[in-house]
Amino acid sequence: MNSSTTQSGHNASAKMSSIGSRILDVDALRGFALFGILIVNIAYFASGYAFHLVEDPAYNSWLDQSAHWLVKFLFEMKFYLLFSFLFGYSFTLQVDSAVRKGVAFFPRFLRRLAGLFVLGTLHAVLLFHGDILTTYAILGLVLLAAQRIQPRTALITAGILIGIITFMMALAAAAGGTLIADSAAAIADGQQSTAALQGGLGSVIFEHLRSMPEMLSALAVQGPLALSSFLVGLAAGKGRVLANLNEHTGMLRRLQLAGYPIGLAGALVFAVCGGTSNLLGLAVSILTAPFLVTAYVATMLRIFSSERGRRVAEILAPAGRMALSNYLGQSLFCALIFTGYGLGLIGRVSPLIVLFIAAAIFSAQLVLSALWLKSHHYGPVEWILRAVTNAEWPDWRRRGGKNNSQPTRVT
């Protein structure tokens, strides 16, 4: 074998390794995002008070308050932005996949969005009224219409959306507006919701339907912010930002240096003000949370690029590859633990123990995801959504128990 042939083989191997690493990084980031989303969402299962923006008065010790504060400081208003960014980034991978296969992307993606909307509706009614899938399905139409937008235009549009929402929140705060008109009434409503969610199937569903109008009103803020993250992800995907990370270590370092001071300062204001119940804190978080999310992403990508960090990515990636199944699975786990569907522990577990339960659920999902993907190409819900998207039943099981440790698909 001559040197040119050897060099060619090395180049091909390096190229395949780069592609596999890129996809692994995306899946690992998605797994990381799932953990943060669970830490935030589990509070709405553990207590009916959270939905009404107040804390359960039965848990008011310094330890309870510290647990609430930690979630507000590091997690709340951050991780759904990361999840939304990855939705926009993956959109570009799906477009590329359709082009390579020579299939029409538009009808496939419309079917995908329809499938997401149905899944999200069932999720919101049966398990968790804070569902995000229906929002993604609707905003996905905007993403589809904007698929030819230039990266610079996408970033500018995202910035404008964030600026508008920040200005509106700040203006409302300056005018003396409040999200809790009557604290006593909010606590009474929290007690009522807790009791309803402790009931059986009919009681839980009725409570979800009763609270739906308030959840929809919250989308006036969450929707545009998710769309802004979609657009940033779209721009990043068009620029193949995650394709050659070894060439961008300096950029990742700069993102950390800028993102952490700004993002943590804003997160501190948000937490001290009381989180989403305070308009001023909300305005500050809307403006600064993207900086902290960017710093989180840069940090995780730098970790993944190291030899030991690669193992972290490999542990997180299976959960990320089954993100839809795991997102819905988190709600199912939480419903079985906290609502009347199962153990009915809502209102009976301290905030600190709730965080340990979240960590246990996610740890179980990491193990179950890795085991599942040893014998299946897709997660169970991903398989259903793929069947809807492609209008055909995809192959589900791996032949001969073959397990590819590196992901090989980008759709």
GROMACS .gro file of C-alpha atoms in nm:
model
  411
    1MET     CA    1   0.000   0.000   0.000
    2ASN     CA    2   0.155   0.332  -0.104
    3SER     CA    3   0.158   0.651   0.103
    4SER     CA    4  -0.107   0.827  -0.108
    5THR     CA    5  -0.349   0.536  -0.061
    6THR     CA    6  -0.278   0.534   0.311
    7GLN     CA    7  -0.332   0.910   0.333
    8SER     CA    8  -0.659   0.878   0.137
    9GLY     CA    9  -0.780   0.611   0.379
   10HIS     CA   10  -0.691   0.830   0.676
   11ASN     CA   11  -0.876   1.125   0.523
   12ALA     CA   12  -1.188   0.918   0.458
   13SER     CA   13  -1.175   0.778   0.810
   14ALA     CA   14  -1.129   1.125   0.956
   15LYS     CA   15  -1.422   1.254   0.753
   16MET     CA   16  -1.652   0.975   0.873
   17SER     CA   17  -1.531   1.029   1.229
   18SER     CA   18  -1.608   1.401   1.197
   19ILE     CA   19  -1.962   1.330   1.074
   20GLY     CA   20  -2.023   1.076   1.350
   21SER     CA   21  -1.882   1.314   1.613
   22ARG     CA   22  -2.102   1.596   1.491
   23ILE     CA   23  -2.418   1.389   1.518
   24LEU     CA   24  -2.308   1.249   1.854
   25ASP     CA   25  -2.256   1.602   1.984
   26VAL     CA   26  -2.604   1.709   1.873
   27ASP     CA   27  -2.764   1.405   2.036
   28ALA     CA   28  -2.560   1.454   2.354
   29LEU     CA   29  -2.666   1.820   2.374
   30ARG     CA   30  -3.024   1.708   2.331
   31GLY     CA   31  -2.980   1.463   2.617
   32PHE     CA   32  -2.834   1.742   2.831
   33ALA     CA   33  -3.134   1.960   2.746
   34LEU     CA   34  -3.373   1.682   2.850
   35PHE     CA   35  -3.219   1.677   3.197
   36GLY     CA   36  -3.267   2.052   3.242
   37ILE     CA   37  -3.624   2.037   3.115
   38LEU     CA   38  -3.707   1.760   3.362
   39ILE     CA   39  -3.559   1.957   3.653
   40VAL     CA   40  -3.795   2.246   3.569
   41ASN     CA   41  -4.106   2.049   3.469
   42ILE     CA   42  -4.110   1.809   3.763
   43ALA     CA   43  -4.203   2.095   3.996
   44TYR     CA   44  -4.538   2.123   3.815
   45PHE     CA   45  -4.607   1.756   3.885
   46ALA     CA   46  -4.490   1.768   4.246
   47SER     CA   47  -4.712   2.061   4.342
   48GLY     CA   48  -5.030   2.223   4.212
   49TYR     CA   49  -4.905   2.556   4.345
   50ALA     CA   50  -4.628   2.591   4.085
   51PHE     CA   51  -4.874   2.643   3.801
   52HIS     CA   52  -5.019   2.941   3.990
   53LEU     CA   53  -4.670   3.094   4.033
   54VAL     CA   54  -4.662   3.048   4.411
   55GLU     CA   55  -4.480   2.801   4.634
   56ASP     CA   56  -4.648   2.546   4.856
   57PRO     CA   57  -4.665   2.710   5.203
   58ALA     CA   58  -4.613   2.367   5.360
   59TYR     CA   59  -4.252   2.371   5.237
   60ASN     CA   60  -4.098   2.697   5.351
   61SER     CA   61  -3.774   2.596   5.522
   62TRP     CA   62  -3.439   2.738   5.414
   63LEU     CA   63  -3.362   2.404   5.251
   64ASP     CA   64  -3.685   2.414   5.051
   65GLN     CA   65  -3.622   2.773   4.949
   66SER     CA   66  -3.264   2.688   4.850
   67ALA     CA   67  -3.387   2.409   4.621
   68HIS     CA   68  -3.636   2.646   4.455
   69TRP     CA   69  -3.369   2.915   4.420
   70LEU     CA   70  -3.119   2.676   4.262
   71VAL     CA   71  -3.369   2.571   3.995
   72LYS     CA   72  -3.456   2.934   3.917
   73PHE     CA   73  -3.090   3.034   3.903
   74LEU     CA   74  -2.948   2.757   3.684
   75PHE     CA   75  -3.239   2.591   3.502
   76GLU     CA   76  -3.563   2.783   3.471
   77MET     CA   77  -3.612   2.980   3.146
   78LYS     CA   78  -3.292   2.828   3.004
   79PHE     CA   79  -3.325   2.471   2.889
   80TYR     CA   80  -3.632   2.501   2.670
   81LEU     CA   81  -3.428   2.755   2.473
   82LEU     CA   82  -3.157   2.493   2.420
   83PHE     CA   83  -3.417   2.233   2.319
   84SER     CA   84  -3.567   2.484   2.074
   85PHE     CA   85  -3.224   2.569   1.931
   86LEU     CA   86  -3.165   2.199   1.861
   87PHE     CA   87  -3.505   2.172   1.694
   88GLY     CA   88  -3.401   2.447   1.452
   89TYR     CA   89  -3.058   2.292   1.399
   90SER     CA   90  -3.204   1.947   1.332
   91PHE     CA   91  -3.444   2.103   1.082
   92THR     CA   92  -3.147   2.180   0.856
   93LEU     CA   93  -3.025   1.820   0.889
   94GLN     CA   94  -3.368   1.694   0.785
   95VAL     CA   95  -3.367   1.924   0.482
   96ASP     CA   96  -3.024   1.794   0.380
   97SER     CA   97  -3.137   1.434   0.428
   98ALA     CA   98  -3.441   1.488   0.203
   99VAL     CA   99  -3.221   1.644  -0.066
  100ARG     CA  100  -2.975   1.354  -0.055
  101LYS     CA  101  -3.255   1.099  -0.082
  102GLY     CA  102  -3.429   1.295  -0.359
  103VAL     CA  103  -3.762   1.311  -0.174
  104ALA     CA  104  -4.003   1.603  -0.132
  105PHE     CA  105  -3.935   1.769   0.201
  106PHE     CA  106  -4.241   1.997   0.229
  107PRO     CA  107  -4.516   1.730   0.258
  108ARG     CA  108  -4.297   1.512   0.481
  109PHE     CA  109  -4.236   1.794   0.726
  110LEU     CA  110  -4.602   1.894   0.728
  111ARG     CA  111  -4.695   1.538   0.823
  112ARG     CA  112  -4.427   1.549   1.092
  113LEU     CA  113  -4.571   1.870   1.238
  114ALA     CA  114  -4.922   1.723   1.230
  115GLY     CA  115  -4.795   1.417   1.416
  116LEU     CA  116  -4.623   1.639   1.674
  117PHE     CA  117  -4.941   1.839   1.725
  118VAL     CA  118  -5.150   1.527   1.790
  119LEU     CA  119  -4.889   1.388   2.030
  120GLY     CA  120  -4.867   1.722   2.207
  121THR     CA  121  -5.243   1.749   2.246
  122LEU     CA  122  -5.266   1.402   2.397
  123HIS     CA  123  -4.970   1.486   2.621
  124ALA     CA  124  -5.131   1.807   2.743
  125VAL     CA  125  -5.465   1.645   2.820
  126LEU     CA  126  -5.350   1.315   2.968
  127LEU     CA  127  -5.014   1.388   3.132
  128PHE     CA  128  -4.886   1.746   3.146
  129HIS     CA  129  -5.065   2.070   3.071
  130GLY     CA  130  -4.727   2.240   3.019
  131ASP     CA  131  -4.669   2.058   2.688
  132ILE     CA  132  -4.429   2.217   2.438
  133LEU     CA  133  -4.489   1.988   2.138
  134THR     CA  134  -4.803   2.165   2.018
  135THR     CA  135  -4.613   2.494   2.026
  136TYR     CA  136  -4.330   2.339   1.826
  137ALA     CA  137  -4.579   2.203   1.573
  138ILE     CA  138  -4.730   2.548   1.515
  139LEU     CA  139  -4.398   2.734   1.513
  140GLY     CA  140  -4.258   2.468   1.281
  141LEU     CA  141  -4.481   2.614   1.010
  142VAL     CA  142  -4.294   2.943   1.048
  143LEU     CA  143  -3.964   2.757   1.031
  144LEU     CA  144  -4.079   2.581   0.714
  145ALA     CA  145  -4.175   2.913   0.555
  146ALA     CA  146  -3.839   3.065   0.655
  147GLN     CA  147  -3.616   2.776   0.548
  148ARG     CA  148  -3.446   2.982   0.275
  149ILE     CA  149  -3.370   3.273   0.506
  150GLN     CA  150  -3.006   3.381   0.527
  151PRO     CA  151  -2.827   3.302   0.856
  152ARG     CA  152  -2.761   3.671   0.926
  153THR     CA  153  -3.126   3.760   0.872
  154ALA     CA  154  -3.234   3.473   1.097
  155LEU     CA  155  -3.007   3.595   1.378
  156ILE     CA  156  -3.128   3.954   1.343
  157THR     CA  157  -3.491   3.840   1.349
  158ALA     CA  158  -3.425   3.632   1.661
  159GLY     CA  159  -3.267   3.934   1.831
  160ILE     CA  160  -3.564   4.153   1.740
  161LEU     CA  161  -3.809   3.898   1.886
  162ILE     CA  162  -3.614   3.883   2.212
  163GLY     CA  163  -3.592   4.261   2.223
  164ILE     CA  164  -3.966   4.307   2.172
  165ILE     CA  165  -4.064   4.060   2.444
  166THR     CA  166  -3.807   4.206   2.685
  167PHE     CA  167  -3.936   4.558   2.621
  168MET     CA  168  -4.297   4.452   2.677
  169MET     CA  169  -4.215   4.279   3.007
  170ALA     CA  170  -4.004   4.573   3.127
  171LEU     CA  171  -4.277   4.821   3.029
  172ALA     CA  172  -4.538   4.619   3.218
  173ALA     CA  173  -4.309   4.604   3.523
  174ALA     CA  174  -4.248   4.980   3.510
  175ALA     CA  175  -4.623   5.039   3.492
  176GLY     CA  176  -4.667   4.842   3.814
  177GLY     CA  177  -4.805   4.531   3.651
  178THR     CA  178  -4.800   4.199   3.831
  179LEU     CA  179  -4.856   3.837   3.741
  180ILE     CA  180  -5.009   3.756   4.082
  181ALA     CA  181  -5.299   3.990   4.151
  182ASP     CA  182  -5.393   3.824   4.480
  183SER     CA  183  -5.142   3.601   4.661
  184ALA     CA  184  -5.406   3.452   4.890
  185ALA     CA  185  -5.623   3.361   4.593
  186ALA     CA  186  -5.322   3.208   4.413
  187ILE     CA  187  -5.245   2.992   4.717
  188ALA     CA  188  -5.608   2.882   4.735
  189ASP     CA  189  -5.599   2.795   4.364
  190GLY     CA  190  -5.278   2.600   4.422
  191GLN     CA  191  -5.444   2.399   4.695
  192GLN     CA  192  -5.739   2.328   4.467
  193SER     CA  193  -5.512   2.215   4.181
  194THR     CA  194  -5.313   1.991   4.413
  195ALA     CA  195  -5.629   1.821   4.534
  196ALA     CA  196  -5.756   1.776   4.178
  197LEU     CA  197  -5.430   1.620   4.059
  198GLN     CA  198  -5.439   1.378   4.352
  199GLY     CA  199  -5.765   1.240   4.214
  200GLY     CA  200  -5.828   0.973   3.954
  201LEU     CA  201  -5.812   0.984   3.576
  202GLY     CA  202  -6.119   1.205   3.529
  203SER     CA  203  -6.007   1.453   3.795
  204VAL     CA  204  -5.657   1.488   3.647
  205ILE     CA  205  -5.785   1.533   3.292
  206PHE     CA  206  -6.045   1.787   3.403
  207GLU     CA  207  -5.778   1.988   3.585
  208HIS     CA  208  -5.558   1.986   3.275
  209LEU     CA  209  -5.847   2.107   3.060
  210ARG     CA  210  -5.947   2.370   3.317
  211SER     CA  211  -5.597   2.516   3.324
  212MET     CA  212  -5.551   2.508   2.947
  213PRO     CA  213  -5.656   2.873   2.882
  214GLU     CA  214  -5.394   2.999   3.127
  215MET     CA  215  -5.130   2.778   2.970
  216LEU     CA  216  -5.217   2.910   2.625
  217SER     CA  217  -5.182   3.268   2.749
  218ALA     CA  218  -4.828   3.188   2.868
  219LEU     CA  219  -4.738   3.107   2.507
  220ALA     CA  220  -4.756   3.478   2.431
  221VAL     CA  221  -4.410   3.492   2.589
  222GLN     CA  222  -4.278   3.140   2.544
  223GLY     CA  223  -4.381   3.109   2.178
  224PRO     CA  224  -4.178   3.402   2.038
  225LEU     CA  225  -3.878   3.304   2.252
  226ALA     CA  226  -3.892   2.946   2.125
  227LEU     CA  227  -3.918   3.080   1.770
  228SER     CA  228  -3.612   3.298   1.826
  229SER     CA  229  -3.419   2.986   1.932
  230PHE     CA  230  -3.550   2.802   1.625
  231LEU     CA  231  -3.404   3.076   1.409
  232VAL     CA  232  -3.068   3.072   1.586
  233GLY     CA  233  -3.059   2.694   1.541
  234LEU     CA  234  -3.151   2.736   1.175
  235ALA     CA  235  -2.866   2.983   1.127
  236ALA     CA  236  -2.623   2.754   1.309
  237GLY     CA  237  -2.733   2.458   1.098
  238LYS     CA  238  -2.691   2.648   0.774
  239GLY     CA  239  -2.341   2.748   0.885
  240ARG     CA  240  -2.260   2.393   0.998
  241VAL     CA  241  -2.139   2.536   1.327
  242LEU     CA  242  -2.122   2.195   1.493
  243ALA     CA  243  -1.950   2.026   1.199
  244ASN     CA  244  -1.590   2.123   1.274
  245LEU     CA  245  -1.569   2.212   1.640
  246ASN     CA  246  -1.195   2.153   1.655
  247GLU     CA  247  -1.156   2.460   1.437
  248HIS     CA  248  -1.370   2.673   1.669
  249THR     CA  249  -1.224   2.616   2.016
  250GLY     CA  250  -1.135   2.984   2.037
  251MET     CA  251  -1.493   3.082   1.956
  252LEU     CA  252  -1.629   2.841   2.219
  253ARG     CA  253  -1.395   2.992   2.476
  254ARG     CA  254  -1.511   3.343   2.391
  255LEU     CA  255  -1.875   3.237   2.417
  256GLN     CA  256  -1.804   3.110   2.768
  257LEU     CA  257  -1.619   3.426   2.868
  258ALA     CA  258  -1.906   3.647   2.752
  259GLY     CA  259  -2.198   3.417   2.826
  260TYR     CA  260  -2.134   3.327   3.187
  261PRO     CA  261  -2.091   3.678   3.336
  262ILE     CA  262  -2.396   3.818   3.154
  263GLY     CA  263  -2.608   3.504   3.185
  264LEU     CA  264  -2.535   3.434   3.551
  265ALA     CA  265  -2.588   3.799   3.646
  266GLY     CA  266  -2.929   3.791   3.478
  267ALA     CA  267  -3.007   3.453   3.635
  268LEU     CA  268  -2.922   3.596   3.977
  269VAL     CA  269  -3.165   3.885   3.928
  270PHE     CA  270  -3.429   3.642   3.805
  271ALA     CA  271  -3.387   3.412   4.106
  272VAL     CA  272  -3.374   3.694   4.363
  273CYS     CA  273  -3.688   3.851   4.216
  274GLY     CA  274  -3.876   3.524   4.253
  275GLY     CA  275  -3.860   3.376   3.905
  276THR     CA  276  -4.146   3.379   3.655
  277SER     CA  277  -4.385   3.540   3.903
  278ASN     CA  278  -4.203   3.876   3.877
  279LEU     CA  279  -4.220   4.084   3.559
  280LEU     CA  280  -3.888   4.261   3.615
  281GLY     CA  281  -3.704   3.935   3.680
  282LEU     CA  282  -3.877   3.784   3.379
  283ALA     CA  283  -3.766   4.072   3.155
  284VAL     CA  284  -3.406   4.039   3.272
  285SER     CA  285  -3.412   3.663   3.219
  286ILE     CA  286  -3.556   3.691   2.868
  287LEU     CA  287  -3.271   3.922   2.774
  288THR     CA  288  -2.986   3.735   2.945
  289ALA     CA  289  -3.088   3.366   2.945
  290PRO     CA  290  -2.971   3.319   2.583
  291PHE     CA  291  -2.619   3.418   2.695
  292LEU     CA  292  -2.618   3.156   2.970
  293VAL     CA  293  -2.757   2.891   2.736
  294THR     CA  294  -2.483   2.975   2.484
  295ALA     CA  295  -2.222   2.937   2.759
  296TYR     CA  296  -2.374   2.604   2.863
  297VAL     CA  297  -2.357   2.479   2.503
  298ALA     CA  298  -1.999   2.598   2.457
  299THR     CA  299  -1.896   2.428   2.782
  300MET     CA  300  -2.060   2.097   2.694
  301LEU     CA  301  -1.910   2.097   2.345
  302ARG     CA  302  -1.564   2.160   2.487
  303ILE     CA  303  -1.616   1.877   2.734
  304PHE     CA  304  -1.733   1.646   2.455
  305SER     CA  305  -1.419   1.724   2.254
  306SER     CA  306  -1.189   1.584   2.525
  307GLU     CA  307  -1.105   1.217   2.560
  308ARG     CA  308  -1.288   1.177   2.891
  309GLY     CA  309  -1.566   1.408   2.781
  310ARG     CA  310  -1.631   1.189   2.479
  311ARG     CA  311  -1.751   0.924   2.721
  312VAL     CA  312  -1.993   1.177   2.872
  313ALA     CA  313  -2.128   1.246   2.523
  314GLU     CA  314  -2.167   0.874   2.457
  315ILE     CA  315  -2.368   0.836   2.779
  316LEU     CA  316  -2.597   1.132   2.702
  317ALA     CA  317  -2.642   1.068   2.329
  318PRO     CA  318  -2.880   0.767   2.344
  319ALA     CA  319  -3.125   0.970   2.554
  320GLY     CA  320  -3.094   1.252   2.301
  321ARG     CA  321  -3.155   1.018   2.008
  322MET     CA  322  -3.481   0.920   2.178
  323ALA     CA  323  -3.560   1.275   2.287
  324LEU     CA  324  -3.930   1.263   2.200
  325SER     CA  325  -3.985   0.928   2.373
  326ASN     CA  326  -3.791   1.049   2.676
  327TYR     CA  327  -3.969   1.385   2.693
  328LEU     CA  328  -4.306   1.210   2.700
  329GLY     CA  329  -4.160   0.936   2.921
  330GLN     CA  330  -4.057   1.195   3.179
  331SER     CA  331  -4.417   1.312   3.202
  332LEU     CA  332  -4.538   0.954   3.233
  333PHE     CA  333  -4.289   0.879   3.511
  334CYS     CA  334  -4.384   1.199   3.695
  335ALA     CA  335  -4.757   1.139   3.652
  336LEU     CA  336  -4.724   0.787   3.793
  337ILE     CA  337  -4.527   0.918   4.092
  338PHE     CA  338  -4.717   1.235   4.176
  339THR     CA  339  -5.073   1.230   4.037
  340GLY     CA  340  -5.369   1.010   4.123
  341TYR     CA  341  -5.275   0.796   3.821
  342GLY     CA  342  -5.021   0.629   4.044
  343LEU     CA  343  -4.875   0.700   4.389
  344GLY     CA  344  -5.047   1.036   4.433
  345LEU     CA  345  -4.748   1.201   4.603
  346ILE     CA  346  -4.827   1.551   4.478
  347GLY     CA  347  -4.790   1.801   4.761
  348ARG     CA  348  -4.627   1.540   4.986
  349VAL     CA  349  -4.262   1.560   4.879
  350SER     CA  350  -4.017   1.839   4.966
  351PRO     CA  351  -3.855   2.039   4.683
  352LEU     CA  352  -3.510   1.891   4.754
  353ILE     CA  353  -3.637   1.533   4.736
  354VAL     CA  354  -3.818   1.625   4.414
  355LEU     CA  355  -3.480   1.713   4.260
  356PHE     CA  356  -3.339   1.376   4.365
  357ILE     CA  357  -3.639   1.207   4.205
  358ALA     CA  358  -3.571   1.400   3.883
  359ALA     CA  359  -3.207   1.285   3.886
  360ALA     CA  360  -3.321   0.924   3.941
  361ILE     CA  361  -3.570   0.942   3.653
  362PHE     CA  362  -3.310   1.082   3.415
  363SER     CA  363  -3.051   0.825   3.522
  364ALA     CA  364  -3.303   0.551   3.448
  365GLN     CA  365  -3.370   0.705   3.107
  366LEU     CA  366  -2.999   0.706   3.024
  367VAL     CA  367  -2.980   0.333   3.096
  368LEU     CA  368  -3.308   0.243   2.926
  369SER     CA  369  -3.225   0.448   2.616
  370ALA     CA  370  -2.888   0.276   2.572
  371LEU     CA  371  -3.045  -0.067   2.616
  372TRP     CA  372  -3.331   0.010   2.377
  373LEU     CA  373  -3.107   0.136   2.099
  374LYS     CA  374  -2.899  -0.183   2.109
  375SER     CA  375  -3.187  -0.361   1.940
  376HIS     CA  376  -3.390  -0.078   1.780
  377HIS     CA  377  -3.314   0.193   1.527
  378TYR     CA  378  -3.547   0.447   1.690
  379GLY     CA  379  -3.727   0.518   2.012
  380PRO     CA  380  -4.091   0.398   2.021
  381VAL     CA  381  -4.245   0.743   1.974
  382GLU     CA  382  -3.980   0.839   1.717
  383TRP     CA  383  -4.078   0.529   1.523
  384ILE     CA  384  -4.444   0.636   1.521
  385LEU     CA  385  -4.358   0.991   1.418
  386ARG     CA  386  -4.124   0.863   1.146
  387ALA     CA  387  -4.402   0.642   1.011
  388VAL     CA  388  -4.632   0.946   0.993
  389THR     CA  389  -4.359   1.161   0.838
  390ASN     CA  390  -4.264   0.911   0.567
  391ALA     CA  391  -4.616   0.770   0.522
  392GLU     CA  392  -4.475   0.418   0.555
  393TRP     CA  393  -4.376   0.178   0.832
  394PRO     CA  394  -4.000   0.208   0.887
  395ASP     CA  395  -3.781  -0.083   0.990
  396TRP     CA  396  -3.771  -0.082   1.368
  397ARG     CA  397  -3.545  -0.357   1.496
  398ARG     CA  398  -3.177  -0.404   1.426
  399ARG     CA  399  -3.100  -0.722   1.237
  400GLY     CA  400  -2.895  -0.976   1.427
  401GLY     CA  401  -2.887  -0.751   1.734
  402LYS     CA  402  -2.634  -0.522   1.567
  403ASN     CA  403  -2.553  -0.217   1.773
  404ASN     CA  404  -2.393   0.089   1.622
  405SER     CA  405  -2.226   0.283   1.900
  406GLN     CA  406  -2.201   0.587   1.675
  407PRO     CA  407  -2.526   0.730   1.535
  408THR     CA  408  -2.545   0.706   1.158
  409ARG     CA  409  -2.858   0.903   1.076
  410VAL     CA  410  -2.926   1.272   1.064
  411THR     CA  411  -3.306   1.270   1.032
   0.00000   0.00000   0.00000
